[in-house]
Short mmCIF file of C-alpha atoms and ligand atoms in Angstrom, two decimals:
data_model
loop_
_atom_site.label_atom_id
_atom_site.label_comp_id
_atom_site.label_asym_id
_atom_site.label_seq_id
_atom_site.Cartn_x
_atom_site.Cartn_y
_atom_site.Cartn_z
CA MET A 25 166.93 153.05 135.78
CA GLN A 26 164.09 152.47 133.41
CA ALA A 27 165.11 149.29 132.56
CA TYR A 28 165.24 148.80 136.46
CA MET A 29 161.77 150.12 137.13
CA SER A 30 160.14 147.93 133.83
CA GLN A 31 161.49 144.82 136.15
CA CYS A 32 159.42 145.90 138.74
CA ILE A 33 156.21 146.81 136.64
CA GLU A 34 156.94 142.86 135.25
CA LEU A 35 157.06 141.00 139.04
CA ALA A 36 154.00 143.67 140.34
CA LYS A 37 152.02 141.87 137.64
CA ARG A 38 152.32 138.40 139.40
CA GLY A 39 149.67 139.81 141.80
CA SER A 40 146.99 140.80 138.93
CA ALA A 41 144.21 138.45 140.16
CA PHE A 42 145.12 138.54 144.16
CA VAL A 43 145.90 141.88 145.52
CA ALA A 44 142.41 144.39 144.62
CA PRO A 45 141.35 146.55 146.33
CA ASN A 46 145.74 147.24 146.53
CA PRO A 47 147.50 147.75 144.00
CA MET A 48 150.11 145.95 141.88
CA VAL A 49 153.38 146.34 143.37
CA GLY A 50 156.94 145.12 142.64
CA CYS A 51 160.29 145.97 143.78
CA ILE A 52 164.21 145.18 143.50
CA VAL A 53 167.36 146.19 145.36
CA VAL A 54 170.25 146.85 143.25
CA TYR A 55 173.60 146.73 144.76
CA ASN A 56 176.90 147.33 142.44
CA GLU A 57 174.57 147.87 139.80
CA LYS A 58 173.52 144.12 139.75
CA VAL A 59 169.78 143.21 140.88
CA VAL A 60 170.70 141.62 144.31
CA SER A 61 166.89 140.75 145.52
CA GLU A 62 162.81 140.94 144.27
CA GLY A 63 159.65 140.79 145.78
CA HIS A 64 155.93 141.66 144.56
CA HIS A 65 153.27 141.79 146.76
CA GLU A 66 151.63 138.59 146.01
CA PHE A 67 147.87 138.97 147.69
CA PHE A 68 146.07 141.24 149.68
CA GLY A 69 146.41 141.44 153.25
CA GLY A 70 149.85 140.26 152.81
CA PRO A 71 153.68 141.87 153.18
CA HIS A 72 153.94 145.02 151.02
CA ALA A 73 156.49 144.30 147.70
CA GLU A 74 159.58 146.25 149.65
CA VAL A 75 158.98 143.85 152.77
CA VAL A 76 159.96 140.81 150.45
CA ALA A 77 162.32 142.07 148.54
CA ILE A 78 164.15 143.51 151.83
CA ASN A 79 163.75 140.00 153.79
CA SER A 80 165.15 138.00 150.65
CA LEU A 81 168.52 140.13 151.03
CA THR A 82 171.38 138.24 151.86
CA LYS A 83 173.42 139.26 154.31
CA ASP A 84 176.48 139.87 152.46
CA ILE A 85 174.55 142.63 150.87
CA ASP A 86 174.57 146.47 152.68
CA PRO A 87 171.81 147.85 152.14
CA ARG A 88 173.47 151.91 152.93
CA GLN A 89 174.98 150.59 149.75
CA SER A 90 172.10 149.86 147.36
CA GLU A 91 169.30 151.64 146.21
CA LEU A 92 165.85 150.15 145.60
CA TYR A 93 163.28 150.56 143.07
CA VAL A 94 159.73 150.62 143.41
CA ASN A 95 156.71 151.21 140.80
CA LEU A 96 154.76 152.77 143.67
CA GLU A 97 155.73 155.09 146.34
CA PRO A 98 156.44 153.49 149.32
CA CYS A 99 153.49 153.47 151.96
CA ALA A 100 153.46 155.73 155.58
CA HIS A 101 150.61 154.57 157.07
CA HIS A 102 149.72 151.60 159.66
CA GLY A 103 147.18 149.79 157.17
CA LYS A 104 147.09 145.75 157.47
CA THR A 105 150.82 146.12 157.05
CA PRO A 106 153.34 148.54 158.96
CA PRO A 107 154.81 151.46 156.98
CA CYS A 108 157.29 150.40 154.30
CA ALA A 109 158.74 153.61 154.77
CA ASP A 110 159.84 153.12 158.19
CA LEU A 111 161.71 149.61 157.20
CA ILE A 112 163.46 151.32 154.35
CA ILE A 113 164.35 154.21 157.03
CA GLU A 114 165.89 151.49 159.61
CA LYS A 115 167.79 149.55 157.04
CA GLY A 116 169.24 152.45 155.84
CA PHE A 117 169.01 152.64 151.94
CA LYS A 118 171.07 154.72 149.68
CA LYS A 119 168.77 155.57 146.92
CA VAL A 120 164.78 154.90 146.61
CA VAL A 121 163.69 155.58 143.19
CA ILE A 122 159.84 155.78 142.76
CA GLY A 123 157.69 154.70 139.50
CA SER A 124 154.60 156.87 140.58
CA LEU A 125 153.36 158.47 143.81
CA ASP A 126 150.18 156.81 145.59
CA PRO A 127 146.91 158.38 144.89
CA ASN A 128 145.43 157.03 148.51
CA PRO A 129 144.66 159.80 150.63
CA GLU A 130 146.63 157.55 153.49
CA VAL A 131 149.83 157.70 151.29
CA ALA A 132 149.76 160.59 148.72
CA GLY A 133 153.33 161.93 149.29
CA LYS A 134 153.84 161.22 152.79
CA GLY A 135 156.28 158.28 151.74
CA ALA A 136 158.34 160.05 149.84
CA ASP A 137 158.64 163.02 152.12
CA LYS A 138 159.19 160.61 154.98
CA LEU A 139 162.25 158.90 153.24
CA ARG A 140 163.70 162.15 151.85
CA ALA A 141 163.63 163.84 155.87
CA ALA A 142 165.60 160.41 157.20
CA GLY A 143 168.14 161.48 154.46
CA ILE A 144 167.72 159.25 151.74
CA GLU A 145 167.93 160.23 148.04
CA VAL A 146 164.43 160.22 146.54
CA VAL A 147 163.91 160.09 142.86
CA ILE A 148 160.06 160.04 141.98
CA ASN A 149 157.96 159.71 138.30
CA ILE A 150 160.30 157.32 136.52
CA LEU A 151 158.46 155.52 134.04
CA GLN A 152 155.14 157.50 135.71
CA LYS A 153 152.46 157.22 132.38
CA GLU A 154 153.65 152.97 132.77
CA CYS A 155 153.15 152.55 136.19
CA GLU A 156 149.94 154.20 136.70
CA HIS A 157 148.58 152.52 133.64
CA LEU A 158 149.79 149.02 135.39
CA ASN A 159 147.50 150.32 138.74
CA ARG A 160 144.84 152.33 136.81
CA LYS A 161 141.82 150.88 138.15
CA PHE A 162 143.40 151.89 141.60
CA TYR A 163 144.13 155.36 140.30
CA PHE A 164 140.83 156.05 139.06
CA PHE A 165 139.18 154.71 141.74
CA HIS A 166 140.80 156.83 144.34
CA THR A 167 140.71 160.24 142.22
CA ASN A 168 137.54 160.11 141.00
CA LYS A 169 135.56 158.13 143.58
CA LEU A 170 134.29 156.19 141.87
CA PRO A 171 134.63 152.00 140.57
CA TYR A 172 136.68 151.54 137.60
CA ILE A 173 134.23 150.19 135.06
CA CYS A 174 135.36 147.18 132.30
CA LEU A 175 133.10 146.34 129.99
CA LYS A 176 133.41 143.23 127.82
CA TRP A 177 130.94 141.27 125.48
CA ALA A 178 131.46 139.00 122.28
CA GLU A 179 129.86 139.69 119.40
CA THR A 180 129.19 138.11 116.04
CA LYS A 181 130.75 139.51 112.45
CA ASP A 182 127.22 140.57 111.90
CA GLY A 183 126.92 142.35 114.86
CA PHE A 184 124.82 140.25 117.49
CA ILE A 185 125.60 139.47 121.33
CA GLY A 186 122.42 137.23 122.03
CA ARG A 187 119.32 135.59 120.37
CA HIS A 188 115.65 136.88 120.57
CA ILE A 189 113.59 134.80 123.24
CA ALA A 190 112.33 132.81 120.04
CA ASP A 191 115.36 132.08 118.68
CA LEU A 192 117.27 130.65 121.51
CA TYR A 193 116.90 126.67 120.71
CA SER A 194 119.76 127.72 118.33
CA GLY A 195 122.80 128.02 120.77
CA LYS A 196 124.18 130.73 122.08
CA GLN A 197 127.78 130.77 122.35
CA ILE A 198 129.98 133.47 120.11
CA SER A 199 133.33 133.08 121.29
CA GLY A 200 135.80 130.25 120.82
CA GLU A 201 137.69 127.89 122.99
CA GLU A 202 140.34 130.13 123.43
CA SER A 203 138.90 132.99 124.73
CA LYS A 204 137.13 131.43 127.73
CA GLU A 205 140.75 131.64 129.52
CA PHE A 206 141.25 135.23 128.55
CA VAL A 207 137.81 136.12 130.19
CA HIS A 208 138.49 134.33 133.03
CA GLN A 209 141.62 135.85 133.35
CA LEU A 210 139.93 139.38 133.31
CA ARG A 211 137.28 138.50 136.08
CA ALA A 212 140.05 137.74 138.05
CA GLU A 213 141.23 141.19 137.67
CA HIS A 214 138.23 143.01 138.98
CA MET A 215 136.45 143.09 142.14
CA ALA A 216 133.17 142.64 140.94
CA LEU A 217 131.51 140.88 137.51
CA MET A 218 127.85 142.50 136.57
CA ILE A 219 125.07 141.55 134.54
CA GLY A 220 121.74 142.62 133.61
CA ALA A 221 118.52 140.33 134.62
CA ARG A 222 117.64 139.60 131.34
CA THR A 223 121.37 137.94 130.66
CA ALA A 224 121.19 136.27 134.05
CA ASN A 225 117.93 134.86 133.32
CA LEU A 226 118.71 133.31 130.18
CA ASP A 227 121.87 132.52 130.06
CA ASN A 228 122.40 131.50 133.69
CA PRO A 229 125.93 131.95 134.24
CA LYS A 230 127.95 130.92 137.02
CA LEU A 231 130.51 134.17 137.34
CA THR A 232 133.08 132.26 138.69
CA VAL A 233 137.15 132.14 138.13
CA ARG A 234 136.89 128.38 136.75
CA HIS A 235 139.82 127.86 134.13
CA VAL A 236 142.55 129.61 135.85
CA LYS A 237 143.86 130.71 139.17
CA GLY A 238 142.22 133.91 141.05
CA ARG A 239 139.63 135.08 143.28
CA ASP A 240 135.98 134.66 142.56
CA PRO A 241 134.56 137.99 142.21
CA LEU A 242 131.65 139.46 143.77
CA LYS A 243 128.60 139.16 141.61
CA LEU A 244 126.26 142.33 140.61
CA ILE A 245 122.79 141.95 138.67
CA VAL A 246 121.07 145.05 137.73
CA SER A 247 117.53 144.52 137.57
CA ARG A 248 115.44 147.63 138.07
CA ASN A 249 112.06 145.30 138.85
CA ASN A 250 113.55 142.82 140.51
CA THR A 251 112.44 139.97 138.34
CA VAL A 252 115.85 137.80 138.63
CA GLU A 253 115.23 134.02 139.02
CA SER A 254 115.74 132.19 142.70
CA SER A 255 117.23 129.65 140.70
CA LEU A 256 120.01 130.73 139.14
CA ARG A 257 123.41 129.01 139.28
CA LEU A 258 125.21 132.10 140.71
CA LEU A 259 122.61 132.92 143.44
CA LYS A 260 124.27 129.29 144.92
CA GLU A 261 127.36 130.58 146.09
CA GLY A 262 129.34 133.33 147.29
CA GLN A 263 128.32 137.47 147.41
CA THR A 264 125.81 138.81 145.05
CA TRP A 265 123.99 141.94 145.14
CA ILE A 266 120.70 143.03 143.24
CA PHE A 267 120.29 146.66 142.21
CA ASN A 268 116.76 147.38 141.94
CA THR A 269 113.96 150.01 142.48
CA LEU A 270 111.63 148.01 144.93
CA SER A 271 113.17 146.16 147.91
CA ALA A 272 116.41 146.85 150.45
CA GLU A 273 116.99 143.93 152.07
CA GLU A 274 119.95 141.10 152.84
CA VAL A 275 119.57 137.09 153.06
CA ASN A 276 121.98 134.55 152.97
CA GLY A 277 124.70 136.00 150.94
CA LEU A 278 121.80 138.05 148.41
CA ARG A 279 121.99 142.03 149.23
CA PHE A 280 118.94 143.58 147.53
CA VAL A 281 120.02 147.35 146.97
CA LYS A 282 116.92 149.42 146.73
CA LEU A 283 118.25 152.63 144.01
CA ASN A 284 115.82 155.78 143.09
CA ARG A 285 114.60 154.80 139.06
CA HIS A 286 115.33 158.42 137.33
CA THR A 287 119.18 158.58 138.80
CA PHE A 288 119.39 154.93 139.13
CA LEU A 289 123.13 154.35 137.43
CA GLU A 290 124.79 157.40 139.68
CA GLU A 291 123.41 156.35 142.62
CA MET A 292 124.86 152.50 141.80
CA LEU A 293 128.59 153.95 141.31
CA GLU A 294 128.39 155.49 144.49
CA TYR A 295 127.05 152.85 146.41
CA LEU A 296 129.97 150.60 144.73
CA HIS A 297 132.66 153.51 145.86
CA LYS A 298 131.40 153.63 149.54
CA GLN A 299 131.11 149.74 149.84
CA GLY A 300 134.96 150.01 148.61
CA VAL A 301 134.47 148.24 144.93
CA GLN A 302 137.21 149.12 143.41
CA SER A 303 136.42 147.86 139.60
CA VAL A 304 133.69 146.11 138.14
CA LEU A 305 133.46 144.00 134.89
CA VAL A 306 130.20 144.31 133.23
CA GLU A 307 129.28 140.99 131.16
CA GLY A 308 126.31 142.32 129.40
CA GLY A 309 123.73 142.30 128.34
CA SER A 310 123.43 145.04 125.52
CA GLN A 311 121.36 147.28 127.00
CA LEU A 312 123.17 148.04 130.41
CA ALA A 313 126.26 148.50 128.60
CA GLN A 314 125.15 150.66 125.62
CA SER A 315 123.68 152.89 128.92
CA LEU A 316 127.08 152.67 130.52
CA ILE A 317 128.36 153.93 127.40
CA ASP A 318 125.83 156.65 126.48
CA HIS A 319 126.56 157.96 130.03
CA GLY A 320 130.37 157.92 129.68
CA TYR A 321 130.47 155.44 132.32
CA TRP A 322 133.37 153.44 131.44
CA ASN A 323 136.81 153.03 131.46
CA GLU A 324 137.85 150.29 129.61
CA CYS A 325 136.13 147.64 126.96
CA TYR A 326 137.14 144.32 125.56
CA ARG A 327 135.07 143.48 122.51
CA ILE A 328 135.21 139.74 121.50
CA CYS A 329 134.77 139.87 117.23
CA SER A 330 134.30 135.93 116.81
CA PRO A 331 133.94 134.83 112.89
CA LEU A 332 130.11 133.44 113.39
CA GLU A 333 127.18 134.74 111.48
CA TRP A 334 123.92 134.63 112.96
CA LYS A 335 121.74 136.97 110.53
CA LYS A 336 119.68 137.94 113.75
CA GLY A 337 119.53 138.73 117.52
CA VAL A 338 119.76 141.26 119.60
CA PRO A 339 121.94 143.91 118.27
CA ALA A 340 125.80 144.31 119.95
CA PRO A 341 126.58 148.03 122.10
CA GLU A 342 127.80 150.52 119.92
CA ILE A 343 131.10 151.98 120.83
CA LYS A 344 132.25 155.29 119.28
CA ALA A 345 136.09 155.29 120.26
CA ARG A 346 138.97 153.85 118.45
CA GLU A 347 140.67 150.54 119.65
CA THR A 348 144.03 150.64 121.14
CA GLU A 349 144.65 147.23 120.61
CA ILE A 350 143.62 144.40 118.82
CA ILE A 351 144.41 140.42 120.33
CA GLU A 352 143.93 137.31 118.78
CA LEU A 353 142.47 134.54 120.00
CA GLY A 354 141.98 131.34 117.95
CA SER A 355 139.28 132.82 115.45
CA ASP A 356 138.60 135.63 117.82
CA LYS A 357 139.83 139.32 117.50
CA VAL A 358 139.56 140.77 120.32
CA LEU A 359 139.29 144.90 119.98
CA HIS A 360 140.92 146.55 123.25
CA TYR A 361 139.31 150.24 123.79
CA LEU A 362 140.25 152.61 126.71
CA ASN A 363 138.14 156.02 127.37
CA ARG A 364 140.63 158.50 127.72
C1 AOF B 403 153.55 149.69 149.38
N1 AOF B 403 153.89 148.68 148.81
O1 AOF B 403 153.46 146.54 147.86
C2 AOF B 403 151.70 147.82 148.26
C3 AOF B 403 151.48 149.09 149.00
O2 AOF B 403 146.49 147.63 154.32
P1 AOF B 403 147.62 147.50 153.49
O3 AOF B 403 149.06 147.53 154.68
O4 AOF B 403 148.13 146.34 153.08
O5 AOF B 403 148.15 148.98 152.66
C4 AOF B 403 147.64 148.74 151.64
C5 AOF B 403 147.95 150.48 150.98
O6 AOF B 403 149.10 150.48 151.02
C6 AOF B 403 146.69 150.83 149.68
O7 AOF B 403 145.87 151.38 149.48
C7 AOF B 403 147.86 151.36 149.22
O8 AOF B 403 148.28 152.80 149.33
C8 AOF B 403 149.58 151.14 149.55
N2 AOF B 403 150.04 149.50 148.68
N3 AOF B 403 152.20 150.09 149.56
O9 AOF B 403 154.05 150.47 149.69
C9 AOF B 403 152.93 147.60 148.20
N4 AOF B 403 150.97 146.90 147.84
ZN1 ZN B 404 153.98 149.40 152.54
#
């Protein structure tokens, strides 16, 4: 059962840059101990994994003699698509094996109950930890009613994340070419990208997903005193929200969100949850990342360590956790942390 569930997880990952805020889901149908069809949730709003797998079954396969494996509990609600549980019941599958239950209050156990009530044998929690880890953003958002925060920055060997304004002439690229695709993949896997106003004004980034396939995320800027320059490249396209303490208005895809100075971070996270922003990749600067770390408002962190030495600059944030993984990208080393 575990090997089949691993296969579902691998299939599910194919949707990583396209499905948010939906979870990644993969499904296989097993007949006579052979995998006879497979499917995954490909994009937000599209058919669910179970529907894809069931629709690609050939006529000679009898669902009544088959088992269906899926990493997430089949849904029981009418969302953008009809309930998967109903389709599974209609086809009359013999057995359904589920990796982890769905934390979405619309589903939460109702899918598995419905299948059982129809007389189908249901097995739950196979590779549960792995399945929950795969969809950790989705689980955290529904369970804690907060967005999932992932931090990412690049630092030099001597611990600098950026230049001081006076030293900017000497260039600012810290991570190597090999890290570019990695960062863009990470961007595509989050619903929003966030930076501080200083980083926005100094680096003038585009904050798009140019080097991989995926959707461009929503852009968020933290600028307590509303100092974002209107000529920035990231303001030219897509949606941007500016969290500040002075104004609340919306003009041409640019939204100013006014927050209280004393409860700024808390209000910002609550606001993001209410707006359905499930995950945020925070790309600096140092101060923004540090204040999120100090408040414990982070779930995951990618620290790209380059071999460059700068001798001076803006110090990188400090994170007091042990890395869970080290990824080598050319001459860069990426330290990966999970806040448990
Ligand atoms: C499944 N299989 O492949 C996925 C599920 O708006 P909808 O209809 O796409 O429903 C989205 C919700 O359905 C999502 O929040 C989650 O609870 C569940 N996702 N369920 O049975 C799938 N992607
Ligand atoms: Zn479904």
